[in-house]
Amino acid sequence: MKQAQKVIITCAVTGSIHTPTMSPYLPVTPSEIVDAAVGAAQAGASIIHLHARDPATGKPSPDPKLFMDFLPRIKQQTDAVMNISTGGGLKMSLEERLEAAHAAQPELCSLNMGSMNFALHHIAPKYSEWKHEWEKGYLEDTRKGIVSNTFEQIERIIVEVGQAYGTRFEFECYDVSHLYTLAYFLDRKLLTPPLFVQTIFGLLGGIGPDPEDMLHMRRTAERLFGDAFMWSILAAGKHQMGLCTMGAIMGGNVRVGLEDSLYLGKGQLAKSNAEQVAKIRRILAELSLEVATPDEARDLLKLKGGNEVAF
């Protein structure tokens, strides 16, 4: 694994997992997403991971017009790298999931490396009232649904977005098999190092949040990729700060944000994405680890640059 001299902080500001009922601080409208992204960048995040939501209901949306409402405004106010999801939201088709990437031609996109039982249904019983009608069913339907990322779909994304626009990827690996799938595409020479490998822990349907799980993912990635990858850690919910801290000590990069956890500490809702970024940055400083600037992140990940995007 390539040991970064500085730690890249990614912030995922809204995502498609949490619903508006769960937190009043979840960004929903384009203006709220702009404020969240800019605040996170000012707090120290060099990469901002972005989804869009229907501004009226907060439901995840693939509409490129919504992305284009906030992407230029974020770019005007910060030099952070913008990372656009190709995972979209539950039940979106691949075509819908790629609409924003085609419109924006960004420096970086997320790319899930396998189909999985992306389960959120166990969250629904925690709430007796809902802000919007869609929320409860959206979560409960994950009990019988699969998030599809077949080999054909992954290859389409690599070719249609990566090769077409010079976009690089944050490879989201929710389990050990996803690392092997990534190795398959690397072996076929459809990808070029360095690989930005985001290992994800604690989502039901993926690998667990035990420290041994993280060690196993890292050891497997090192065996498969050697020094051809940059490692990053994403942990869901209460595991966010602990596993990110452990990973940073081991030479990894980190991801925080309200997509991954709504909390700043036990029982304490984060009032902004910037609060989470500031907290992990303080932890990194206490560990004598320096944080990468956006341009340093671009150099480490070999990105094409913010002047080569379509927004």
Coordinates of C-alpha atoms in Angstrom, one line a residue:
M1 CA 0.0 0.0 0.0
K2 CA 1.2 3.5 -0.8
Q3 CA 1.6 5.3 2.5
A4 CA 0.4 8.8 2.0
Q5 CA 2.5 11.5 3.7
K6 CA -0.7 13.3 4.5
V7 CA -4.2 12.0 5.2
I8 CA -7.0 12.7 2.7
I9 CA -10.3 13.5 4.4
T10 CA -13.4 12.7 2.4
C11 CA -16.8 14.0 3.5
A12 CA -20.0 12.4 2.2
V13 CA -22.5 15.2 3.0
T14 CA -25.9 13.6 2.4
G15 CA -26.0 10.2 0.7
S16 CA -29.0 8.0 0.1
I17 CA -29.3 6.0 3.3
H18 CA -30.6 8.4 5.9
T19 CA -34.0 10.0 5.6
P20 CA -35.2 13.4 6.8
T21 CA -37.0 12.0 9.8
M22 CA -33.7 10.8 11.2
S23 CA -32.1 14.2 11.6
P24 CA -33.1 17.8 11.0
Y25 CA -29.5 18.5 10.0
L26 CA -29.5 16.3 6.9
P27 CA -28.9 18.4 3.8
V28 CA -31.7 18.1 1.3
T29 CA -32.0 21.1 -0.9
P30 CA -29.3 22.2 -3.3
S31 CA -28.5 25.2 -1.2
E32 CA -28.3 23.1 1.9
I33 CA -25.9 20.7 0.1
V34 CA -23.8 23.7 -1.0
D35 CA -23.5 25.0 2.5
A36 CA -22.7 21.5 3.8
A37 CA -20.0 20.9 1.2
V38 CA -18.4 24.3 1.6
G39 CA -18.4 24.0 5.4
A40 CA -16.9 20.5 5.2
A41 CA -14.1 21.8 2.9
Q42 CA -13.4 24.7 5.1
A43 CA -13.1 22.3 8.1
G44 CA -10.5 20.3 6.2
A45 CA -12.1 17.9 3.8
S46 CA -10.3 17.7 0.5
I47 CA -12.9 15.5 -1.2
I48 CA -16.6 16.0 -1.1
H49 CA -18.8 13.0 -2.0
L50 CA -22.1 14.0 -3.4
H51 CA -25.6 12.7 -3.9
A52 CA -28.7 14.7 -4.8
R53 CA -32.2 14.8 -3.2
D54 CA -35.6 16.0 -4.2
P55 CA -35.8 19.4 -2.4
A56 CA -39.4 18.9 -1.5
T57 CA -39.3 15.4 0.0
G58 CA -35.7 14.7 0.7
K59 CA -35.9 11.5 -1.4
P60 CA -32.6 10.5 -3.2
S61 CA -32.8 11.7 -6.8
P62 CA -30.6 11.0 -9.9
D63 CA -31.7 14.2 -11.6
P64 CA -28.6 15.8 -13.2
K65 CA -30.3 19.2 -13.0
L66 CA -30.2 19.0 -9.2
F67 CA -26.5 18.2 -9.3
M68 CA -25.9 21.1 -11.7
D69 CA -27.7 23.3 -9.2
F70 CA -25.1 22.7 -6.5
L71 CA -21.9 21.6 -8.3
P72 CA -21.0 25.0 -9.8
R73 CA -21.8 26.8 -6.6
I74 CA -19.5 24.5 -4.6
K75 CA -16.8 24.9 -7.1
Q76 CA -17.0 28.7 -6.9
Q77 CA -16.5 28.6 -3.2
T78 CA -13.9 25.9 -2.6
D79 CA -11.2 24.0 -4.5
A80 CA -12.2 20.7 -3.0
V81 CA -12.4 17.6 -5.3
M82 CA -16.0 16.7 -6.0
N83 CA -16.8 13.0 -6.1
I84 CA -20.1 12.1 -7.6
S85 CA -21.9 8.9 -6.7
T86 CA -22.6 6.3 -9.3
G87 CA -24.4 4.3 -6.7
G88 CA -27.3 6.7 -6.6
G89 CA -30.2 5.5 -4.5
L90 CA -32.1 2.3 -3.9
K91 CA -34.1 1.1 -7.0
M92 CA -32.4 3.5 -9.4
S93 CA -31.4 2.0 -12.8
L94 CA -27.9 2.1 -14.0
E95 CA -28.8 4.7 -16.6
E96 CA -30.3 6.9 -13.8
R97 CA -27.2 6.4 -11.6
L98 CA -24.9 7.6 -14.4
E99 CA -26.9 10.7 -15.5
A100 CA -25.0 13.1 -13.1
A101 CA -21.6 11.6 -14.0
H102 CA -22.3 12.0 -17.7
A103 CA -23.4 15.6 -17.2
A104 CA -20.6 16.7 -14.9
Q105 CA -17.6 14.6 -16.1
P106 CA -16.1 14.9 -12.7
E107 CA -12.5 14.3 -11.4
L108 CA -13.8 11.4 -9.2
C109 CA -16.8 9.1 -9.0
S110 CA -17.6 6.4 -6.5
L111 CA -17.9 2.9 -7.9
N112 CA -19.4 0.0 -5.8
M113 CA -17.5 -3.2 -6.6
G114 CA -20.3 -5.7 -6.2
S115 CA -24.0 -6.4 -5.8
M116 CA -25.1 -6.8 -2.2
N117 CA -28.0 -7.0 0.2
F118 CA -27.8 -3.4 1.2
A119 CA -30.0 -3.7 4.2
L120 CA -31.6 -0.7 5.9
H121 CA -34.9 -2.3 7.0
H122 CA -33.8 -2.8 10.6
I123 CA -33.7 1.0 11.0
A124 CA -37.4 1.5 10.3
P125 CA -38.8 0.1 13.6
K126 CA -36.9 2.8 15.5
Y127 CA -39.3 5.4 14.3
S128 CA -43.1 5.7 14.9
E129 CA -43.7 8.8 12.9
W130 CA -42.3 9.9 9.6
K131 CA -41.8 13.3 8.0
H132 CA -42.5 12.0 4.5
E133 CA -44.6 9.1 3.2
W134 CA -41.8 7.5 1.2
E135 CA -39.4 7.0 4.0
K136 CA -40.7 4.0 5.8
G137 CA -41.3 1.9 2.7
Y138 CA -37.9 3.0 1.3
L139 CA -36.2 1.4 4.2
E140 CA -38.4 -1.6 4.6
D141 CA -38.1 -2.6 0.9
T142 CA -34.4 -3.2 1.4
R143 CA -35.3 -6.5 3.2
K144 CA -36.3 -8.0 -0.2
G145 CA -34.1 -5.9 -2.5
I146 CA -30.5 -6.2 -3.9
V147 CA -28.3 -3.3 -4.9
S148 CA -27.1 -4.4 -8.3
N149 CA -23.5 -3.9 -9.5
T150 CA -22.8 -6.7 -11.9
F151 CA -19.6 -7.3 -13.7
E152 CA -21.3 -5.9 -16.8
Q153 CA -22.5 -2.8 -15.0
I154 CA -19.1 -2.1 -13.4
E155 CA -17.4 -2.4 -16.8
R156 CA -19.9 0.0 -18.3
I157 CA -19.1 2.6 -15.6
I158 CA -15.4 2.2 -16.1
V159 CA -15.6 2.6 -19.8
E160 CA -18.5 5.1 -20.1
V161 CA -17.3 7.4 -17.3
G162 CA -13.7 6.6 -16.5
Q163 CA -12.3 6.1 -20.0
A164 CA -14.6 8.6 -21.7
Y165 CA -13.9 11.5 -19.4
G166 CA -10.7 10.8 -17.6
T167 CA -12.6 10.4 -14.4
R168 CA -11.0 8.3 -11.7
F169 CA -12.8 6.2 -9.1
E170 CA -13.2 5.8 -5.4
F171 CA -13.7 2.0 -5.4
E172 CA -16.3 1.2 -2.6
C173 CA -15.6 -2.3 -1.2
Y174 CA -18.2 -3.5 1.3
D175 CA -16.7 -7.0 1.6
V176 CA -13.7 -9.1 0.7
S177 CA -15.1 -10.3 -2.5
H178 CA -15.3 -6.7 -3.8
L179 CA -11.5 -6.5 -3.5
Y180 CA -11.2 -9.6 -5.7
T181 CA -13.6 -8.1 -8.2
L182 CA -11.4 -4.9 -8.3
A183 CA -8.3 -7.1 -8.8
Y184 CA -10.1 -8.7 -11.8
F185 CA -10.6 -5.4 -13.5
L186 CA -7.1 -4.3 -12.7
D187 CA -5.7 -7.5 -14.2
R188 CA -7.7 -6.9 -17.4
K189 CA -5.9 -3.5 -17.6
L190 CA -9.2 -1.6 -17.6
L191 CA -7.9 0.4 -14.6
T192 CA -4.6 2.1 -13.9
P193 CA -3.0 2.6 -10.4
P194 CA -3.1 4.2 -8.0
L195 CA -6.5 2.6 -7.0
F196 CA -8.4 4.6 -4.4
V197 CA -9.8 1.8 -2.3
Q198 CA -12.6 2.7 0.2
T199 CA -13.2 -0.2 2.6
I200 CA -16.6 0.1 4.2
F201 CA -17.6 -1.4 7.6
G202 CA -20.7 -1.9 9.6
L203 CA -23.5 -1.9 7.0
L204 CA -25.9 -4.8 7.3
G205 CA -25.2 -7.0 4.2
G206 CA -21.5 -6.1 4.1
I207 CA -18.5 -6.9 6.3
G208 CA -18.8 -6.1 10.0
P209 CA -17.2 -3.4 12.1
D210 CA -14.8 -5.4 14.2
P211 CA -11.2 -4.2 14.1
E212 CA -10.3 -7.7 12.8
D213 CA -12.6 -7.2 9.8
M214 CA -10.7 -4.0 9.0
L215 CA -7.3 -5.7 9.4
H216 CA -8.5 -8.6 7.1
M217 CA -9.6 -6.1 4.4
R218 CA -6.3 -4.3 4.5
R219 CA -4.2 -7.5 4.4
T220 CA -6.3 -8.7 1.5
A221 CA -5.9 -5.5 -0.4
E222 CA -2.2 -5.5 0.2
R223 CA -1.9 -9.0 -1.1
L224 CA -3.9 -8.2 -4.2
F225 CA -2.6 -4.7 -5.1
G226 CA 0.8 -4.3 -3.4
D227 CA 1.8 -0.6 -3.6
A228 CA -0.8 0.1 -6.4
F229 CA -3.5 1.4 -4.1
M230 CA -4.3 4.2 -1.7
W231 CA -6.4 3.0 1.3
S232 CA -9.4 4.8 2.9
I233 CA -11.7 3.8 5.7
L234 CA -15.5 4.4 6.0
A235 CA -17.4 3.1 9.0
A236 CA -21.1 3.3 9.5
G237 CA -22.8 4.9 12.5
K238 CA -21.2 4.7 15.9
H239 CA -18.1 2.9 14.4
Q240 CA -17.2 6.0 12.3
M241 CA -14.6 7.8 14.4
G242 CA -13.1 4.7 16.0
L243 CA -12.3 2.8 12.9
C244 CA -11.3 5.9 11.0
T245 CA -8.8 6.6 13.8
M246 CA -7.5 3.1 13.7
G247 CA -7.1 3.2 10.0
A248 CA -5.3 6.5 10.0
I249 CA -2.8 5.2 12.5
M250 CA -2.2 2.3 10.1
G251 CA -1.5 4.7 7.2
G252 CA -5.0 5.0 5.7
N253 CA -7.1 7.9 4.6
V254 CA -10.5 8.6 6.2
R255 CA -14.1 9.4 5.2
V256 CA -16.8 11.0 7.5
G257 CA -20.0 12.8 6.8
L258 CA -23.8 12.6 7.4
E259 CA -24.2 9.9 4.7
D260 CA -22.3 7.5 7.0
S261 CA -23.3 8.6 10.5
L262 CA -25.7 11.2 11.8
Y263 CA -23.9 11.5 15.1
L264 CA -20.9 13.4 16.5
G265 CA -20.8 11.3 19.7
K266 CA -23.0 9.0 21.7
G267 CA -26.5 10.3 21.6
Q268 CA -25.4 13.6 20.0
L269 CA -26.6 14.4 16.5
A270 CA -24.0 16.2 14.4
K271 CA -25.4 19.6 13.5
S272 CA -23.3 19.7 10.3
N273 CA -20.9 17.8 8.2
A274 CA -18.2 20.3 9.2
E275 CA -18.5 19.2 12.8
Q276 CA -17.5 15.6 11.9
V277 CA -14.7 16.8 9.7
A278 CA -13.4 19.1 12.4
K279 CA -13.5 16.2 14.9
I280 CA -11.6 13.7 12.8
R281 CA -9.1 16.5 11.9
R282 CA -8.5 17.2 15.6
I283 CA -7.9 13.4 16.2
L284 CA -5.5 13.3 13.3
A285 CA -3.6 16.3 14.7
E286 CA -3.4 14.6 18.1
L287 CA -1.8 11.7 16.3
S288 CA 0.7 14.0 14.6
L289 CA -0.8 13.3 11.2
E290 CA -1.1 16.0 8.7
V291 CA -4.2 16.6 6.5
A292 CA -3.9 16.7 2.7
T293 CA -5.1 19.8 0.8
P294 CA -7.3 19.3 -2.2
D295 CA -4.3 19.8 -4.6
E296 CA -2.3 17.3 -2.6
A297 CA -5.1 14.9 -2.8
R298 CA -5.3 15.4 -6.6
D299 CA -1.6 14.7 -6.9
L300 CA -1.8 11.5 -4.7
L301 CA -4.7 10.1 -6.6
K302 CA -3.6 11.3 -10.1
L303 CA -6.8 13.2 -10.8
K304 CA -7.2 15.3 -13.9
G305 CA -7.9 18.6 -12.2
G306 CA -10.8 20.8 -11.4
N307 CA -10.5 22.7 -14.7
E308 CA -11.2 19.5 -16.7
V309 CA -14.8 19.0 -15.5
A310 CA -18.0 20.0 -17.2
F311 CA -19.4 22.3 -14.5

